[in-house]
GROMACS .gro file of C-alpha atoms in nm:
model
  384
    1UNK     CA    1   0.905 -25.707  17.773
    2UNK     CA    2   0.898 -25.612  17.446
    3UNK     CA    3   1.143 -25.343  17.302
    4UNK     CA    4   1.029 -25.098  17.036
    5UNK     CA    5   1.270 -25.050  16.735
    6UNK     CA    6   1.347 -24.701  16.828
    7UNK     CA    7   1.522 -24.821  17.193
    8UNK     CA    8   1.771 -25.016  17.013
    9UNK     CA    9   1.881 -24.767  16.791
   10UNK     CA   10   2.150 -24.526  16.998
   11UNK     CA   11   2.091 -24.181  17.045
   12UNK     CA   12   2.393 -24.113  16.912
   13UNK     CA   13   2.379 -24.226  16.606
   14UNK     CA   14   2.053 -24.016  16.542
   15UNK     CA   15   2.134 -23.691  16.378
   16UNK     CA   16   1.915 -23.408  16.336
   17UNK     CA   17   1.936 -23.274  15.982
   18UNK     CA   18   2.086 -22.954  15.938
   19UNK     CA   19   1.830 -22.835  15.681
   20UNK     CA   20   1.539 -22.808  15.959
   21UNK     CA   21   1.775 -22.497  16.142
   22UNK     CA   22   1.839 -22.323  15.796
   23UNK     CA   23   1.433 -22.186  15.703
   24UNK     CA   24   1.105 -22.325  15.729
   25UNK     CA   25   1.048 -22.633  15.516
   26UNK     CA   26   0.774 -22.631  15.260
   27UNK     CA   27   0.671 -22.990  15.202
   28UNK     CA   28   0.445 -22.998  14.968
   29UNK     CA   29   0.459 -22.815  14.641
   30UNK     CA   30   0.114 -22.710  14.585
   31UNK     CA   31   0.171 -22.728  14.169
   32UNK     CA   32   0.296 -23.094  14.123
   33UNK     CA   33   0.197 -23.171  14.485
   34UNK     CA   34   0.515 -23.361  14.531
   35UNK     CA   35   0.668 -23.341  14.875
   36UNK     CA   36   1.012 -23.108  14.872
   37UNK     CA   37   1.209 -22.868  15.096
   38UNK     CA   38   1.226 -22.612  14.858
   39UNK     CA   39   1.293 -22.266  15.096
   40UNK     CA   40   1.550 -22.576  15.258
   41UNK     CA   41   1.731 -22.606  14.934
   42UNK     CA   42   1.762 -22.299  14.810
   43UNK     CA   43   1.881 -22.103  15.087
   44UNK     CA   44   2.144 -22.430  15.137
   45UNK     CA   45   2.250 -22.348  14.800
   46UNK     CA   46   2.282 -22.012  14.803
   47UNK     CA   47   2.481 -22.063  15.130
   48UNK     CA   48   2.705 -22.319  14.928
   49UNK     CA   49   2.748 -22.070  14.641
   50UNK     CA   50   2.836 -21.784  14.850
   51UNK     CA   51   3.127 -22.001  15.079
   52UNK     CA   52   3.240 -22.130  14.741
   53UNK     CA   53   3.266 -21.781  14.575
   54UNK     CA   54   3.477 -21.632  14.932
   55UNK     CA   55   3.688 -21.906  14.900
   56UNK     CA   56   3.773 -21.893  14.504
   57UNK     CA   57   3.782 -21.546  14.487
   58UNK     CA   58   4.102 -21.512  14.722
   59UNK     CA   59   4.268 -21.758  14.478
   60UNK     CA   60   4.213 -21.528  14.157
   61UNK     CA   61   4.530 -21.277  14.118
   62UNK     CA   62   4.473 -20.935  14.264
   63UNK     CA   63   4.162 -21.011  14.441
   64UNK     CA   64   4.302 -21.116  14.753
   65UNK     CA   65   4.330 -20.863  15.041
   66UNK     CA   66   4.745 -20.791  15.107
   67UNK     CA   67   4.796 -20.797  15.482
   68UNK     CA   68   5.135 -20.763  15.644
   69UNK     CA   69   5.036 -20.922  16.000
   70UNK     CA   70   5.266 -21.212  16.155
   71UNK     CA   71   5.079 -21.490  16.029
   72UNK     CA   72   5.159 -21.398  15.679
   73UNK     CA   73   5.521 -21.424  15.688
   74UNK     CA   74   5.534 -21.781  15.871
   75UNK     CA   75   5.363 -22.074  15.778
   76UNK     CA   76   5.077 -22.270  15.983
   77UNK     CA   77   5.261 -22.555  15.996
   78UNK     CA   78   5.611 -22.733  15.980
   79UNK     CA   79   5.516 -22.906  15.622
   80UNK     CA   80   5.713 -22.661  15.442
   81UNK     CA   81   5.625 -22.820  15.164
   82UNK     CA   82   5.290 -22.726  15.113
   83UNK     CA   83   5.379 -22.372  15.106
   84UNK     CA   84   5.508 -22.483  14.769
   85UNK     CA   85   5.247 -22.587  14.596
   86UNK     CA   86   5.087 -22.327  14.379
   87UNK     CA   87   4.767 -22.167  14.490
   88UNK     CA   88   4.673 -21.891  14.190
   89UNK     CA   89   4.431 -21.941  13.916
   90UNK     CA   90   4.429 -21.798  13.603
   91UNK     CA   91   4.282 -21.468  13.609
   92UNK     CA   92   3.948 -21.419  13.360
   93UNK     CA   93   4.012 -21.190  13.073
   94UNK     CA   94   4.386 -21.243  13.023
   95UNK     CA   95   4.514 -21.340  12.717
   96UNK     CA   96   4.684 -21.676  12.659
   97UNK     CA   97   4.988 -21.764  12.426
   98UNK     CA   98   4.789 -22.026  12.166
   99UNK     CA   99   4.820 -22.039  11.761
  100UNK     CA  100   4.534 -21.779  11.751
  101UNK     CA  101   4.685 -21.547  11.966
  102UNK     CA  102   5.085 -21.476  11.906
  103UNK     CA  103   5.267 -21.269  12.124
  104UNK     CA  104   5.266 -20.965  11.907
  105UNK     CA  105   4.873 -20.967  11.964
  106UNK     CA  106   4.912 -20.992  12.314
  107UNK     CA  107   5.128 -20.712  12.365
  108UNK     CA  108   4.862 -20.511  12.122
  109UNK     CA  109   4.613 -20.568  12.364
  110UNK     CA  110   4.823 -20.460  12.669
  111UNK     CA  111   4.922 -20.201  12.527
  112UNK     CA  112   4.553 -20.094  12.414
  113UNK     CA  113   4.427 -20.032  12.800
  114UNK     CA  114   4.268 -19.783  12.961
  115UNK     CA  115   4.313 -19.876  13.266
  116UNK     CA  116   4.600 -19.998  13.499
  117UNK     CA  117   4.670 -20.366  13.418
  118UNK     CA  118   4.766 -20.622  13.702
  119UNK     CA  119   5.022 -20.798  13.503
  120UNK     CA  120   5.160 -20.970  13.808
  121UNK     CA  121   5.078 -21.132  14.159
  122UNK     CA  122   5.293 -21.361  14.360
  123UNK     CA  123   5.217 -21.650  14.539
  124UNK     CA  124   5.259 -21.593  14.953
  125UNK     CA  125   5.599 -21.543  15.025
  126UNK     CA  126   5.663 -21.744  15.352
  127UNK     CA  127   5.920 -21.962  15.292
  128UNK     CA  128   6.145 -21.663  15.186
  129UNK     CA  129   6.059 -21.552  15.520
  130UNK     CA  130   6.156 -21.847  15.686
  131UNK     CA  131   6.485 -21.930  15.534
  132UNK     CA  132   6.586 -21.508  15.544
  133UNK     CA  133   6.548 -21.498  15.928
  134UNK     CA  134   6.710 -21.828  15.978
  135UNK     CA  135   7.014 -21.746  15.803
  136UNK     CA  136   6.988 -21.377  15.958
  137UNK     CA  137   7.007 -21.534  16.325
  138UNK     CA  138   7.245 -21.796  16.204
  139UNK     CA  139   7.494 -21.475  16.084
  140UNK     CA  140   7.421 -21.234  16.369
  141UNK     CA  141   7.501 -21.518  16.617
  142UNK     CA  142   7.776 -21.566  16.416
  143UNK     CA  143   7.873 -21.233  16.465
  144UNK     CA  144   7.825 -21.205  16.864
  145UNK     CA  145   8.034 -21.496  16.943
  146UNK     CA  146   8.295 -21.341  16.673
  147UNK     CA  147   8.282 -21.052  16.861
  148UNK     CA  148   8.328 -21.159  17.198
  149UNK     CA  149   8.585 -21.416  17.169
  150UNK     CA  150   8.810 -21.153  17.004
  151UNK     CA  151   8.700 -20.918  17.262
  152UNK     CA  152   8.848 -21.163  17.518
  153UNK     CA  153   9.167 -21.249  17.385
  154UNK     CA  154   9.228 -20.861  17.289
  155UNK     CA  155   9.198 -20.781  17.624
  156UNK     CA  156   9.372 -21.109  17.739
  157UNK     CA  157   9.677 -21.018  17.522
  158UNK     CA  158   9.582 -20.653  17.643
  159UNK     CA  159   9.650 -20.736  18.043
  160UNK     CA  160   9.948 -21.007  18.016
  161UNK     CA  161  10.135 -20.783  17.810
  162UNK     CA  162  10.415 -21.068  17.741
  163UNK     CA  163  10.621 -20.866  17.494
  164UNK     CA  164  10.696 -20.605  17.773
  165UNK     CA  165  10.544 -20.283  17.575
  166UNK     CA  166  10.541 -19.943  17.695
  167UNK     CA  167  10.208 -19.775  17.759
  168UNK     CA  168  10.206 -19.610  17.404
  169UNK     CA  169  10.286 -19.927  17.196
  170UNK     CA  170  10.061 -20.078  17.415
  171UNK     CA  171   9.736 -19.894  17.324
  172UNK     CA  172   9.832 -19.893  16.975
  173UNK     CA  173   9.870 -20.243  16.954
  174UNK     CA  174   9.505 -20.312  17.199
  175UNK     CA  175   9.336 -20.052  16.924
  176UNK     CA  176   9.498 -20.252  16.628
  177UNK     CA  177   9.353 -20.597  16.757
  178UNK     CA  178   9.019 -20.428  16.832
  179UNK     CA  179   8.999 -20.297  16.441
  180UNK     CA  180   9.043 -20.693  16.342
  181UNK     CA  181   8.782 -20.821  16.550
  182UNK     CA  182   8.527 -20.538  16.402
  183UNK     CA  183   8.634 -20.606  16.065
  184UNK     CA  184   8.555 -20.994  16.094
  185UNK     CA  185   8.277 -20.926  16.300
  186UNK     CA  186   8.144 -20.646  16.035
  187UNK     CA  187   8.144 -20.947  15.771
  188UNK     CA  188   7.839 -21.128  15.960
  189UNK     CA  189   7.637 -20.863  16.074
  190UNK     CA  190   7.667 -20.748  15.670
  191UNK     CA  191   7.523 -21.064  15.556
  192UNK     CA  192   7.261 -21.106  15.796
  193UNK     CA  193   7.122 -20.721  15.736
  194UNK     CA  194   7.102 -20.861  15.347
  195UNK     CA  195   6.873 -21.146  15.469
  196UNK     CA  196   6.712 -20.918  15.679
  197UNK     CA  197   6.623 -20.668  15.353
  198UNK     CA  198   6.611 -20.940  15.129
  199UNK     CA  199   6.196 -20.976  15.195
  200UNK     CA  200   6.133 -20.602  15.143
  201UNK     CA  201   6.244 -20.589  14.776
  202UNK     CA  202   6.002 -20.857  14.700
  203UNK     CA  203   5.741 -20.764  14.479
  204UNK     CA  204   5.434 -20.881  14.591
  205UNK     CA  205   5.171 -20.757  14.304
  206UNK     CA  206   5.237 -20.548  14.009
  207UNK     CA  207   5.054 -20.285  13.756
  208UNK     CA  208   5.106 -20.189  13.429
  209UNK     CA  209   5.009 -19.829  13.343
  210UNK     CA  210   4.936 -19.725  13.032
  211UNK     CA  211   4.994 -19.330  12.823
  212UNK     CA  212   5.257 -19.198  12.679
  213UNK     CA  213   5.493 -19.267  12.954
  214UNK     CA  214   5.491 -19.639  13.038
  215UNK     CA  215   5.487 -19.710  13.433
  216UNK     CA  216   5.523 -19.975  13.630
  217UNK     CA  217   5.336 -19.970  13.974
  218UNK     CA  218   5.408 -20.234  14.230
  219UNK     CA  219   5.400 -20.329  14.606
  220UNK     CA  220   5.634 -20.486  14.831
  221UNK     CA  221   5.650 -20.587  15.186
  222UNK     CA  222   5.705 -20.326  15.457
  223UNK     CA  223   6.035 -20.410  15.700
  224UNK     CA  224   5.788 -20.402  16.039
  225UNK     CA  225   5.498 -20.597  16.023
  226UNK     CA  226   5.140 -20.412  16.032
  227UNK     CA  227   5.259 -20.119  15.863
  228UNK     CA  228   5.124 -20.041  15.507
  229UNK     CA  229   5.222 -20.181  15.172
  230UNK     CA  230   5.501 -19.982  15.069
  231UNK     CA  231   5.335 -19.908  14.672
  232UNK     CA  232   5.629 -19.748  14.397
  233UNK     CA  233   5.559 -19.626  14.076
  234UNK     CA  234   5.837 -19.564  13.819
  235UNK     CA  235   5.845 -19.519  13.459
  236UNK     CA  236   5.888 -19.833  13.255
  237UNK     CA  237   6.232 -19.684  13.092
  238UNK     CA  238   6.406 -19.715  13.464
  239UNK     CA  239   6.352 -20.073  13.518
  240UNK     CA  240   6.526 -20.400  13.323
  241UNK     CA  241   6.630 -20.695  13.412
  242UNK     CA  242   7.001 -20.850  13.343
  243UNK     CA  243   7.097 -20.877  13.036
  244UNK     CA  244   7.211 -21.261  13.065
  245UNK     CA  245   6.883 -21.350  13.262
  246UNK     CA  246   6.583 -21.462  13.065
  247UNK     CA  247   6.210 -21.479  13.201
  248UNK     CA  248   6.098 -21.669  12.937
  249UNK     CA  249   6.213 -22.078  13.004
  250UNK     CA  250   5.950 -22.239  12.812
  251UNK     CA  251   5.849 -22.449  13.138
  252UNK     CA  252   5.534 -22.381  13.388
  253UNK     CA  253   5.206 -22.269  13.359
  254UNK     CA  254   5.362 -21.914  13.250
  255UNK     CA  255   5.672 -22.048  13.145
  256UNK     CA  256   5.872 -21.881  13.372
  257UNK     CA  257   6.001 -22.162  13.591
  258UNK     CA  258   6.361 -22.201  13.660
  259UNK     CA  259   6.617 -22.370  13.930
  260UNK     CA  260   6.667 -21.997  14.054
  261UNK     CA  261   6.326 -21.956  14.171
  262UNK     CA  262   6.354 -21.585  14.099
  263UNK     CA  263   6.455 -21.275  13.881
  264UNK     CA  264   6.579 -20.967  13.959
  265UNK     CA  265   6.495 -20.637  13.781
  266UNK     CA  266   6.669 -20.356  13.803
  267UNK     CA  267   6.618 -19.980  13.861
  268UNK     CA  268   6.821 -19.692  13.745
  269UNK     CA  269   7.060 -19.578  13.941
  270UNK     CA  270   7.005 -19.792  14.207
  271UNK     CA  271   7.245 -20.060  14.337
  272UNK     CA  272   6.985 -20.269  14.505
  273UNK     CA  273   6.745 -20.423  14.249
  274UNK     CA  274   6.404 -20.568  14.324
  275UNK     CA  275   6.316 -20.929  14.338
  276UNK     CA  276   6.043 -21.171  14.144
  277UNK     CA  277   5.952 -21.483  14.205
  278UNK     CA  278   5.922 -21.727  13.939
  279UNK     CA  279   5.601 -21.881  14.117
  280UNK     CA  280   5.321 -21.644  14.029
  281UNK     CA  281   5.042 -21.528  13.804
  282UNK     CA  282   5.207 -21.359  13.474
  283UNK     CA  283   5.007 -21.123  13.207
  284UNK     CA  284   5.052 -21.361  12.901
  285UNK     CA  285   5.338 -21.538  12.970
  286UNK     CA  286   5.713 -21.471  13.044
  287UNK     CA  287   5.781 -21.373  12.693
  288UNK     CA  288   5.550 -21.030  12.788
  289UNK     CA  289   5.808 -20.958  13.048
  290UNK     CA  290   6.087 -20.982  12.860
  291UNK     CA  291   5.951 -20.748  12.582
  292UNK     CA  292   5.860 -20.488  12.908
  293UNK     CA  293   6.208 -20.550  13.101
  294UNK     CA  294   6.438 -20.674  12.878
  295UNK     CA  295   6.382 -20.425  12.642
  296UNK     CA  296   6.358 -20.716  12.326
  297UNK     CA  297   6.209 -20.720  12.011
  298UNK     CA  298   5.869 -20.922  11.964
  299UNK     CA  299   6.084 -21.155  11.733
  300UNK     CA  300   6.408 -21.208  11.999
  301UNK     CA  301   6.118 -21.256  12.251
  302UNK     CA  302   5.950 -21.568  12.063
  303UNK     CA  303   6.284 -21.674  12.001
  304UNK     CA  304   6.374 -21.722  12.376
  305UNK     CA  305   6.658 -21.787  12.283
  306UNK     CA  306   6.898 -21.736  12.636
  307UNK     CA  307   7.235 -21.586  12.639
  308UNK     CA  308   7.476 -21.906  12.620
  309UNK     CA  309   7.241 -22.000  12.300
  310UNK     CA  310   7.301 -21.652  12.158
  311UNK     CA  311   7.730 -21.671  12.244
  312UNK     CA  312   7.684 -22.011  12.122
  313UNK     CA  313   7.518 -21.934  11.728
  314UNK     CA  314   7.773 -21.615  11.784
  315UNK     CA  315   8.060 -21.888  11.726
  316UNK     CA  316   7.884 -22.138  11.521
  317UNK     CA  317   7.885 -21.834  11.277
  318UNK     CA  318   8.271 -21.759  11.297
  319UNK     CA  319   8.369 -22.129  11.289
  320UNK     CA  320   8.171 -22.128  10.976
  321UNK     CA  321   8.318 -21.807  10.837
  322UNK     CA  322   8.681 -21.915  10.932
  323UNK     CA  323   8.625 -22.293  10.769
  324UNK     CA  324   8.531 -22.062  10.404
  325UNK     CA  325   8.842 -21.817  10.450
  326UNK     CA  326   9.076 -22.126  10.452
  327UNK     CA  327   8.906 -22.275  10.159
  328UNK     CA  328   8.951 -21.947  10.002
  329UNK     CA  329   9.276 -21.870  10.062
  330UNK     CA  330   9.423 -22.176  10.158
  331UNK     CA  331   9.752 -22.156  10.332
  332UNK     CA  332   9.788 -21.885  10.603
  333UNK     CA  333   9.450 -21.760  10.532
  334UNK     CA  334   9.475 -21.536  10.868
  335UNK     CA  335   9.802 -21.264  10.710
  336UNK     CA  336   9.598 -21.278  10.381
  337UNK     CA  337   9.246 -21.191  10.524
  338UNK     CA  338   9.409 -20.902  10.720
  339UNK     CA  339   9.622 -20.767  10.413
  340UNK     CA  340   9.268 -20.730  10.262
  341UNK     CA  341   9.105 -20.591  10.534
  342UNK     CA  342   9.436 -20.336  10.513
  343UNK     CA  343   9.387 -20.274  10.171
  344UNK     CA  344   8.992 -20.215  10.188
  345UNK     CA  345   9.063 -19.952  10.488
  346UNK     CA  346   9.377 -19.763  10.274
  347UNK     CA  347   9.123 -19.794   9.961
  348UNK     CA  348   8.837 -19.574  10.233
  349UNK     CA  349   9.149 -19.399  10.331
  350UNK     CA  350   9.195 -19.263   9.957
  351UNK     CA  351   8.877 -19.171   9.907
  352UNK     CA  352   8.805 -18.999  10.215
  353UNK     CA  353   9.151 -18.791  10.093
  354UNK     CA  354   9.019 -18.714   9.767
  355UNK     CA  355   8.709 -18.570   9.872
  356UNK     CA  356   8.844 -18.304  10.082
  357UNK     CA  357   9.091 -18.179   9.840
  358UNK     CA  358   8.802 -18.143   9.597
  359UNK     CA  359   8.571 -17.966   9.850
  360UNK     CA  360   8.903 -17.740   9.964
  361UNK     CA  361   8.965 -17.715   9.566
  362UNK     CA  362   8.613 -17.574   9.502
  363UNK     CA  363   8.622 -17.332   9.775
  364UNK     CA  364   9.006 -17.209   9.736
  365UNK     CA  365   9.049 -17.265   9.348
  366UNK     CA  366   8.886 -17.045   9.098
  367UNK     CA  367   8.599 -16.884   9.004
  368UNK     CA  368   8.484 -16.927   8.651
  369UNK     CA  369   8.191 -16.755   8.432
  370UNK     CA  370   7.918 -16.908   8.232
  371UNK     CA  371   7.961 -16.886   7.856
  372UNK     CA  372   7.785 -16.571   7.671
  373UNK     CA  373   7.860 -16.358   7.996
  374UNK     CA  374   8.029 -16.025   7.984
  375UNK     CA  375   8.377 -15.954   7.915
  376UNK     CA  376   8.471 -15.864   8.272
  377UNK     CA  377   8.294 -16.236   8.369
  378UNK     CA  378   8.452 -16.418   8.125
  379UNK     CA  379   8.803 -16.293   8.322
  380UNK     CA  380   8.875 -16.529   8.598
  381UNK     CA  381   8.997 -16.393   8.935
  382UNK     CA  382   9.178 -16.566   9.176
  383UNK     CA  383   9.078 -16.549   9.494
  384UNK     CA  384   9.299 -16.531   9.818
   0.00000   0.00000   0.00000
């Protein structure tokens, strides 16, 4: 028996090509007469194109759709670590820090929209999720078995009564031992309300608006999931960050990364501030930021220099100034110095003195006439 070719091939390992289901196939082009799919390719082009273009598009800042269901607050899966990894591309038409374009230009250029200007998006927040609720439960079961161990041995102490007190003492002292337990009970339940907040002052995308009044528009997350974006808008004037915290590290994409992962900024009159993370798309760079929130100058901003460098130049400079005092003045340098700075203030002193006798001179003193006047101007007349 003879066996054809096509028997001993499997019918598994036959595949039908997907290009067949896609459009009808023209094989022959009738130009070059050479034998293509063309209607094939193109639509399985277009179809690449188009998947390529939904996927990159969520990955450019601002473009993505913000949604506050569950599956946005807790990761997919237990590598935690590739909720880490960055996700967001440069976004097209923002300015980068180069030799060609300084800072000062790229705070003309902000400054020279139209339009509101997404300045900032974050990367997804999950792991702050995460670690906030764990250390919520971890403080509010604290706080439960706090509360009802104390409970127990209050009432314990409450029913032996082994110090024999009347009714009156008693109750006092059972109210007493009840105010403890709340009090070290109130601790945990404190701290795991914080972790519980702590997501909702994140700051999930923000907008600079341009005019005469600066503004700052931004969106958080909402405290119940599948509610809307809570979106704030404040004038630029209310809101600054610390003024021993520094955007600007000189490390990242943005140069923005540090071992705190995050910044706060703060708003006027407001205890609790709002949170940034470090890990996000940035107008410019950090250096923008710390122009807008740290209220610097364009030349302290390219500095970057941070606030230990600044205490540190700060003493460099009185070192320096105290090392030519004691080659001025040699031996106790210090009394000297401060006899002259003595002598310059009783020198102002003097002078300040003098002045207001002379102004107190010219308007009590007396009057006198211009030569060639008449005789009665010519008298002078005191005046009282």
């Amino acid at each position: 028996m003879i066996l054809s070719i096509r028997n001993l091939i499997p019918r598994s390992s036959i595949k039908v090509n997907p290009l067949r289901n896609l459009t009808k196939l023209n094989r022959i082009n009738t130009t070059n007469n050479i034998p293509i799919f063309q209607n094939a390719y193109n639509s399985y082009n277009s179809y690449n194109v188009i998947r390529y273009k939904s996927d990159l598009i969520n990955k450019i800042p601002g473009e993505s759709k913000q949604t506050n269901q569950l599956k946005d607050r807790f990761p997919t899966s237990l590598k935690l670590s590739n909720e880490a990894i960055p996700t967001l591309l440069p976004r097209p038409g923002v300015p980068r820090a180069s030799n060609t374009m300084p800072l000062k230009k790229m705070l003309y250029i902000l400054k020279q929209k139209q339009e509101p200007e997404l300045i900032y998006d974050a990367e997804p927040h999950k792991l702050y999720f995460v670690f906030c609720y764990c250390f919520a439960l971890v403080f509010f079961i604290y706080a439960f078995n706090t509360y009802s161990i104390g409970s127990e041995l209050v009432i314990g102490m409450y029913k032996d009564n082994d110090m024999s007190l009347d009714n009156l003492k008693l109750n006092l002292q059972l109210i007493m031992n009840f105010g403890i337990v709340a009090l070290l009970t109130l601790g945990p339940l404190i701290a795991g309300s914080v972790f519980i907040l702590f997501p909702s002052r994140l700051i999930r995308r923000m907008w600079y608006l341009p005019g005469k009044i600066e503004h700052i528009r931004f969106t958080t997350h909402p405290m119940i999931p599948y509610r809307p974006s809570p979106v704030i808008t404040l004038p630029l004037s209310e809101l600054s960050r610390h003024q021993r915290s520094r955007i600007w590290t000189n490390k990242g994409f943005y140069g923005t990364n540090d071992s705190s992962f995050f910044f706060f900024v703060k708003e006027k009159g407001k205890k609790s501030p709002w949170i940034m993370d470090r890990k996000g798309f940035f107008w410019g760079d950090g250096r923008v930021f710390d122009v807008l929130f740290g209220k610097e100058t364009i030349e302290q901003a390219e500095r970057g220099e941070k606030f230990d460098e600044k205490i540190g130049k700060m003493m460099k400079k009185g070192k320096e100034e105290e090392k030519k005092l004691k080659k001025e003045l040699g031996f106790g340098w210090r009394y000297k110095a401060q006899g002259k700075l003595m002598i310059e203030d009783l020198n102002k002193l003097k002078k300040i003195i003098k002045k207001d006798s002379i102004t107190d001179g010219s308007k009590n003193g007396d009057s006198k006439s211009l030569p060639g006047g008449n005789e009665e101007d010519q008298k002078t007349v005191n005046k009282k």
